[in-house]
Short mmCIF file of C-alpha atoms in Angstrom, two decimals:
data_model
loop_
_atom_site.label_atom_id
_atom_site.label_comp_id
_atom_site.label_asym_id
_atom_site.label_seq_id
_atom_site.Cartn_x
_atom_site.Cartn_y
_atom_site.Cartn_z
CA UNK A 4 0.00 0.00 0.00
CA UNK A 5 2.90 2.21 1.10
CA UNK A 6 4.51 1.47 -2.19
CA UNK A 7 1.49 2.64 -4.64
CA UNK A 8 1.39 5.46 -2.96
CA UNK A 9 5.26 6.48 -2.84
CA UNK A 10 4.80 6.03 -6.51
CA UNK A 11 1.09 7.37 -7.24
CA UNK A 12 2.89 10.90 -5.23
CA UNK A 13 5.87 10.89 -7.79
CA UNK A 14 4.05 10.74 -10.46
CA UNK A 15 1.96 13.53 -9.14
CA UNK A 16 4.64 15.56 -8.68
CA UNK A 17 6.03 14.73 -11.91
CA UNK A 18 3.00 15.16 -13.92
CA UNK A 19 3.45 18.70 -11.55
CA UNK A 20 6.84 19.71 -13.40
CA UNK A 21 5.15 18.66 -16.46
CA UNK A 22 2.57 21.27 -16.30
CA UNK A 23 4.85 24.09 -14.67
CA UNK A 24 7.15 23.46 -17.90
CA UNK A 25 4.27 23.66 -20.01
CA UNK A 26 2.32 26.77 -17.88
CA UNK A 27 5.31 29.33 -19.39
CA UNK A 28 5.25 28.90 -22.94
CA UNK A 29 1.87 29.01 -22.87
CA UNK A 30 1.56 32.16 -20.70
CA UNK A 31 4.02 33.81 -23.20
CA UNK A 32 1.74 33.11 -26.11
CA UNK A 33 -1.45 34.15 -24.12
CA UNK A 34 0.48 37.31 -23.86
CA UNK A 35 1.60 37.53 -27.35
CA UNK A 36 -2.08 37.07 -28.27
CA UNK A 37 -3.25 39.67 -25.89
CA UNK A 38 -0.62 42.05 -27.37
CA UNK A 39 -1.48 41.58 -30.59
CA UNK A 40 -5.17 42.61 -30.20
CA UNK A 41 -4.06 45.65 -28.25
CA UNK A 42 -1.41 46.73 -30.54
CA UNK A 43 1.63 45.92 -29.25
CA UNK A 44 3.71 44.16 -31.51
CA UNK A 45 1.08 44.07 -34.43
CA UNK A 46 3.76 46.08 -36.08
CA UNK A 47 5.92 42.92 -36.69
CA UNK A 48 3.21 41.46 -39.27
CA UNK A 49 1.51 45.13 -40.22
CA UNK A 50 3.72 47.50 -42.40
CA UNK A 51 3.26 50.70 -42.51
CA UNK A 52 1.80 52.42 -45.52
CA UNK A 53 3.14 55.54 -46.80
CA UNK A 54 0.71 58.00 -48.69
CA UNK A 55 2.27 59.51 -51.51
CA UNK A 56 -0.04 62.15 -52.17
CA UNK A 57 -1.75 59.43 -54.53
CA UNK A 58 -5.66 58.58 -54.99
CA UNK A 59 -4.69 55.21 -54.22
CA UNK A 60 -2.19 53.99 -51.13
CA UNK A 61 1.32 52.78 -52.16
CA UNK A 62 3.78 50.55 -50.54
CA UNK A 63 7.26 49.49 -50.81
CA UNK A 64 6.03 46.98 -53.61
CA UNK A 65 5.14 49.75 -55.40
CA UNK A 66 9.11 50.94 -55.71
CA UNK A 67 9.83 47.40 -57.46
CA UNK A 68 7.56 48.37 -60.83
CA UNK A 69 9.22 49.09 -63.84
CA UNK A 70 8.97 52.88 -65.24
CA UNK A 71 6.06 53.84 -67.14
CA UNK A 72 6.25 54.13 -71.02
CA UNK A 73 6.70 58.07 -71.76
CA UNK A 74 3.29 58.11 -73.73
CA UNK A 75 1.81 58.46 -70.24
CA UNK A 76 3.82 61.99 -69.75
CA UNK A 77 0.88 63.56 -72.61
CA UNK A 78 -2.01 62.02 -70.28
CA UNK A 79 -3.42 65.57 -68.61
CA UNK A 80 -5.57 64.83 -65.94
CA UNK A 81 -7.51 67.80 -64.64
CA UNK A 82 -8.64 68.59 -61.03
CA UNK A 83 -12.12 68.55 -62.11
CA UNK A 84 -11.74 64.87 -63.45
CA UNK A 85 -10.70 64.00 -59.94
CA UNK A 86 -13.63 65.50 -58.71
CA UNK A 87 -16.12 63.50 -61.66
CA UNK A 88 -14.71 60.78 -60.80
CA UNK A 89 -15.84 60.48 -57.30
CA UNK A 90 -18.61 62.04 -57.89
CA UNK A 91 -19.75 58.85 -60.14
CA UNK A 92 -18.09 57.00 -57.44
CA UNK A 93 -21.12 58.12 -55.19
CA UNK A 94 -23.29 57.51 -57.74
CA UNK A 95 -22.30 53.81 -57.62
CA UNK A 96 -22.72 53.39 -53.73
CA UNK A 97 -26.02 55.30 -54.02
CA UNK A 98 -27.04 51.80 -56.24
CA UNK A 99 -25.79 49.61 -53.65
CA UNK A 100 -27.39 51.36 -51.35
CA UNK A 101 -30.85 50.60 -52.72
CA UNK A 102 -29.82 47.51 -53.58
CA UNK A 103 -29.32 46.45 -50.45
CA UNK A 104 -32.64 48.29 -48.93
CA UNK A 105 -34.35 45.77 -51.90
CA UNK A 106 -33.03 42.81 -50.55
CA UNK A 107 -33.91 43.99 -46.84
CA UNK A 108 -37.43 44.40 -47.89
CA UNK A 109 -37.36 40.62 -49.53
CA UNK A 110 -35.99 39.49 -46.29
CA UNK A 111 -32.83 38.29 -48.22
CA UNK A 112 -31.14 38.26 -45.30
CA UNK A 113 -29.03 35.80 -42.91
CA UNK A 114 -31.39 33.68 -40.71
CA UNK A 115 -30.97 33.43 -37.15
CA UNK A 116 -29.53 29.92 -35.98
CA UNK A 117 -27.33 29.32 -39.26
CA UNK A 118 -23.78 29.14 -39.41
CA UNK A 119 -23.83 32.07 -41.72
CA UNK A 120 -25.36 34.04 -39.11
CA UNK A 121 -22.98 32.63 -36.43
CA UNK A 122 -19.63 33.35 -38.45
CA UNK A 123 -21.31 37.20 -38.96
CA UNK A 124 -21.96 37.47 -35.18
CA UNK A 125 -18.40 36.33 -34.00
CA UNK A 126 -17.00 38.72 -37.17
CA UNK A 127 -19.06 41.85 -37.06
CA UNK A 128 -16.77 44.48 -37.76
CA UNK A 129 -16.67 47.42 -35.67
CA UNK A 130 -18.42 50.56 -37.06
CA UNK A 131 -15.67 52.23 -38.22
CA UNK A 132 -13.64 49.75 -39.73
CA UNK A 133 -16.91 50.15 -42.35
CA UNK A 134 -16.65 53.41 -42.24
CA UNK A 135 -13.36 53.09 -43.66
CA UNK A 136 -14.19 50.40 -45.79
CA UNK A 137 -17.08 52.48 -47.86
CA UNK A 138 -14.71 54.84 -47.95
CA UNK A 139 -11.95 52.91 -49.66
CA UNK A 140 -14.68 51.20 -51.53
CA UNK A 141 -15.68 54.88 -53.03
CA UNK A 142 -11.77 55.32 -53.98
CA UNK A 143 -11.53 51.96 -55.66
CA UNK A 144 -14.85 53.08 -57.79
CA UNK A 145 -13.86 56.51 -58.57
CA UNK A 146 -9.90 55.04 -59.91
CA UNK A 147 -11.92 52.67 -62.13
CA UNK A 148 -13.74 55.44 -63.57
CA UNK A 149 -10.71 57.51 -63.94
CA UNK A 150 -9.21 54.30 -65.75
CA UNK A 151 -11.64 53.51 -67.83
CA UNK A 152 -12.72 57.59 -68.67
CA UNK A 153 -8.46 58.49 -69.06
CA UNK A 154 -7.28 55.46 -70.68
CA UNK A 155 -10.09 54.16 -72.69
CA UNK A 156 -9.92 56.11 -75.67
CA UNK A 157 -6.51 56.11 -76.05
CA UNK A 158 -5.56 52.30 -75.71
CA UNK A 159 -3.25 52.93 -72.69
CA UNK A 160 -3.06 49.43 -70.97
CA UNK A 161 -5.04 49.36 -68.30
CA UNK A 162 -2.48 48.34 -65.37
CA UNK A 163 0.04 50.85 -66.34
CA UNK A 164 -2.96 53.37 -66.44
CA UNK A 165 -3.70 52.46 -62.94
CA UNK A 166 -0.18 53.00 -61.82
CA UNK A 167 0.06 56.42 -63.55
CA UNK A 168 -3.47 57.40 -61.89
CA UNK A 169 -1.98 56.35 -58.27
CA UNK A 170 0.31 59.19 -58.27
CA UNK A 171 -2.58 61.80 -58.01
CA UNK A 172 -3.62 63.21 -54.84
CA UNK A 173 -7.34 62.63 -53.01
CA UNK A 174 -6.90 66.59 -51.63
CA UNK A 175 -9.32 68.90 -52.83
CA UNK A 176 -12.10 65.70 -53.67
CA UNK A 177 -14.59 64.64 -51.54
CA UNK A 178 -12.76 62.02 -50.50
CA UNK A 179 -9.74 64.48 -49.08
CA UNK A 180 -10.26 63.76 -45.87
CA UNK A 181 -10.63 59.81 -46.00
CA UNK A 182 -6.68 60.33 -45.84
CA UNK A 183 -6.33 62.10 -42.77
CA UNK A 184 -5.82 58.93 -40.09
CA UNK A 185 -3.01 57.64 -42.04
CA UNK A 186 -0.94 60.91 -42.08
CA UNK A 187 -1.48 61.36 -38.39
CA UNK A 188 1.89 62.83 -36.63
CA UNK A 189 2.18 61.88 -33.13
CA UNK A 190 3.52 63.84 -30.89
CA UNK A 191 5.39 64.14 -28.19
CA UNK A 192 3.11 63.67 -25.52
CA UNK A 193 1.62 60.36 -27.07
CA UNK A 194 4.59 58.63 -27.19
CA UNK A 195 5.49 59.50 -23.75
CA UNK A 196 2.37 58.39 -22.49
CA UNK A 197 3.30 55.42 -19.64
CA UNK A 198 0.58 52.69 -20.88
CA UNK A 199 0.38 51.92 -24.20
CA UNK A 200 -2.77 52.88 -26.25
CA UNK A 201 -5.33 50.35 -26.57
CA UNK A 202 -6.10 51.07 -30.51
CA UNK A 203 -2.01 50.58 -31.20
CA UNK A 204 -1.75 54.28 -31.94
CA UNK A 205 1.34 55.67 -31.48
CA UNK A 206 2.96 52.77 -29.27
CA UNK A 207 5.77 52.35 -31.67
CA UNK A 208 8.65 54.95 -31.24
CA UNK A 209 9.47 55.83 -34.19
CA UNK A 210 6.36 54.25 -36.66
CA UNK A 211 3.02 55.64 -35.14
CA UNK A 212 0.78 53.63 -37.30
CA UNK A 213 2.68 50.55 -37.03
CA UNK A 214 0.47 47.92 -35.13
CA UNK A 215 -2.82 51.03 -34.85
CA UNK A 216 -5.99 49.79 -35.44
CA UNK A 217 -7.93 49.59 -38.56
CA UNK A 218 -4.95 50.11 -40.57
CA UNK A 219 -4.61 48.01 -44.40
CA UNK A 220 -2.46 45.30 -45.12
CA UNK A 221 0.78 46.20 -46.84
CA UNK A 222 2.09 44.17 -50.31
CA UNK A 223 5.08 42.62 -50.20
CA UNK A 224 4.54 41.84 -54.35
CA UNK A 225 3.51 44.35 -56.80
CA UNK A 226 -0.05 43.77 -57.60
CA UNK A 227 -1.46 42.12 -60.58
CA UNK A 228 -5.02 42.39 -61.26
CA UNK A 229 -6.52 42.32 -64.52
CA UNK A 230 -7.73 46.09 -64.37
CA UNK A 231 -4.79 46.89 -62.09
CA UNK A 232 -7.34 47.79 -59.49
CA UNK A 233 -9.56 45.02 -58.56
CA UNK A 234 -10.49 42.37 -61.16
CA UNK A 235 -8.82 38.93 -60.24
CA UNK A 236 -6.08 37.77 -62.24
CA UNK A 237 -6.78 34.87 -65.02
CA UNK A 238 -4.96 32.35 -66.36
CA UNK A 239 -3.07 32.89 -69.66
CA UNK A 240 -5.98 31.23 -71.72
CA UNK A 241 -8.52 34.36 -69.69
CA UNK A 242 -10.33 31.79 -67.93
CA UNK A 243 -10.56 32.02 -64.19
CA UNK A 244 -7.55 30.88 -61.67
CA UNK A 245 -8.76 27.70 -59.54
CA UNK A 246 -10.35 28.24 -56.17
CA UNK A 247 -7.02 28.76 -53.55
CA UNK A 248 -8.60 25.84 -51.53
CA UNK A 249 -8.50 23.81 -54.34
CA UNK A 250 -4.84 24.15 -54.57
CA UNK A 251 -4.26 24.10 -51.38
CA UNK A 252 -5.75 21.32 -50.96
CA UNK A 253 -4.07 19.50 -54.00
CA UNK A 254 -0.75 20.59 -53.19
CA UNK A 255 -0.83 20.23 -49.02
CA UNK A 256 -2.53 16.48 -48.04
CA UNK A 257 -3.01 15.41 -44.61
CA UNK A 258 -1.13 12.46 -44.14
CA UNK A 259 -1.63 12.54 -39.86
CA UNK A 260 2.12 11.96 -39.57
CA UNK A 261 2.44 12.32 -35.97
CA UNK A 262 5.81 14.58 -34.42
CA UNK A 263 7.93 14.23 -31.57
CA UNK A 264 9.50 17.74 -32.11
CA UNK A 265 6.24 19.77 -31.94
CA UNK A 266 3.61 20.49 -29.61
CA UNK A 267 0.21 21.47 -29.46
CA UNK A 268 1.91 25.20 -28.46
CA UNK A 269 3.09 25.60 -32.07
CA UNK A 270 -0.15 24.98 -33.72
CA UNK A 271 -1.85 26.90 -31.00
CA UNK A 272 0.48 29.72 -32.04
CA UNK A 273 0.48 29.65 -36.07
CA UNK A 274 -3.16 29.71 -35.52
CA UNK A 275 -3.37 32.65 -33.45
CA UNK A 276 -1.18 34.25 -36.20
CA UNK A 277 -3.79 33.33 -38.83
CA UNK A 278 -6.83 34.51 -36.87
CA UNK A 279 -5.80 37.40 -36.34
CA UNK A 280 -4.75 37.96 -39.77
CA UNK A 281 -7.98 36.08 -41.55
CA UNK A 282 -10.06 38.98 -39.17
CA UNK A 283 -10.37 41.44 -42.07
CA UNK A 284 -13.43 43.79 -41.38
CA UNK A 285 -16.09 41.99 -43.57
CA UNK A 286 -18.50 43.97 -45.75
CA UNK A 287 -22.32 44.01 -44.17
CA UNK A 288 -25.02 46.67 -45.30
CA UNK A 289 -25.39 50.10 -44.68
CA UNK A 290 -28.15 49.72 -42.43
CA UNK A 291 -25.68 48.32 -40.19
CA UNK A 292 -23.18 51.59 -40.09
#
């Protein structure tokens, strides 16, 4: 009797150890995780994005294009085109927006107890994140009209045309001041502040917007869309690419090879980095802003 339990306590305090070992690494990650959502180190996966005084934002990936053809140097674009071109940019989200009062009145809409309804309640968006989403959704139409109205007649190819339209300036359009938060100076006082802000603002030293809030993803890669705005890219014979989980699914099996090397901690910690990442404010109607 004295036996089982000399050996039923070691393995207690074994089992103990285990956890203790265990308790750190995963204290570190809850951390991480908390961080992450309050901006602390979101500004090791979020680069910043520089405005350029351009209608549309630009990143480093921009600096890797190749020059423009000089045919582009005799395109004159006018303040007043600017200012048509959002203006039909409105014109566009005032059709959405009775589009979507239609299918409100139809009772198109997601049913309570579905798992469509469930994935929108655990991924609502907060109100300004679509805010800032209609707003960049009024920039994307008004660059496609500008595209189309600029480089239509003249036979300009349309991503070059969207690269030469990305170095004019939103100021003085409607749309001016949908630029402000991303221009934002901190100052002195913010980034002395003892506790970092909860929105990410500011927290890094010398990158405010690094890890803030309701900022865009950066591109490492130039893009390459078949408008060079927003069309997805096709496949050399113009049909469309495959679904991505096709591939990914073709490419990557599951063969449930089991590891000593890794733990649960390392999935547990990729996934937190996808989460977080896969959280892009989704797009819901206006009744909702």
């Amino acid at each position: 009797m004295s036996s089982c339990a000399s050996s039923s306590s070691v393995r207690l305090n074994s089992m103990k150890m285990q956890e203790r070992r265990l308790a750190l690494p995963l204290l570190g990650v809850l951390v991480w995780v908390l961080s992450i959502h309050s901006g602390t180190y979101a500004g090791a996966t979020l680069l910043p994005i520089p405005i350029t005084g351009a209608g549309l934002l630009r990143t480093s990936a921009d600096q890797r294009e190749p020059p423009l053809p000089h045919a582009y140097d005799r395109l004159l674009v006018t303040p007043s085109d600017l200012n048509d071109s959002v203006v039909f940019a409105e014109r566009i989200l005032d059709t959405l927006h009775r589009l979507e009062a239609n299918l409100v009145s139809a009772k198109v809409i997601l049913k309570d107890g579905t798992p469509s309804q469930g994935e929108f309640a655990a991924g609502t968006p907060e109100v300004e994140a679509l805010q800032r989403g209609r707003q960049a959704l009024r920039a994307v139409e008004a660059s496609i009209q500008l595209v189309v109205h600029m480089c239509g007649s003249m036979s300009f190819n349309y991503k070059d045309c969207a690269r030469f339209m990305n170095r004019f300036s939103l100021d003085g359009t409607p749309l001016g001041s949908s630029c402000e938060h991303l221009t934002k100076k901190c100052t002195a006082e913010e980034y002395g502040y003892m506790y970092r802000s909860g929105d990410g603002l500011c927290n890094n030293g010398k990158n405010g917007a690094w890890g803030e809030a309701f900022t865009a993803y950066a591109r490492l890669l130039p893009a390459d869309y078949l408008d060079g705005i927003r069309i997805p890219h096709r496949a050399v014979n113009k049909r469309p690419l495959p679904n991505p989980r096709l591939v990914s699914l073709t490419l990557v099996t599951n063969t449930g090879i089991p590891t000593r090397d890794l733990t649960l901690a390392v999935m547990q910690w990729g996934q937190f980095l996808e989460h977080d990442l896969s959280r892009t404010a989704v797009s819901v109607m206006s009744k909702f802003l």
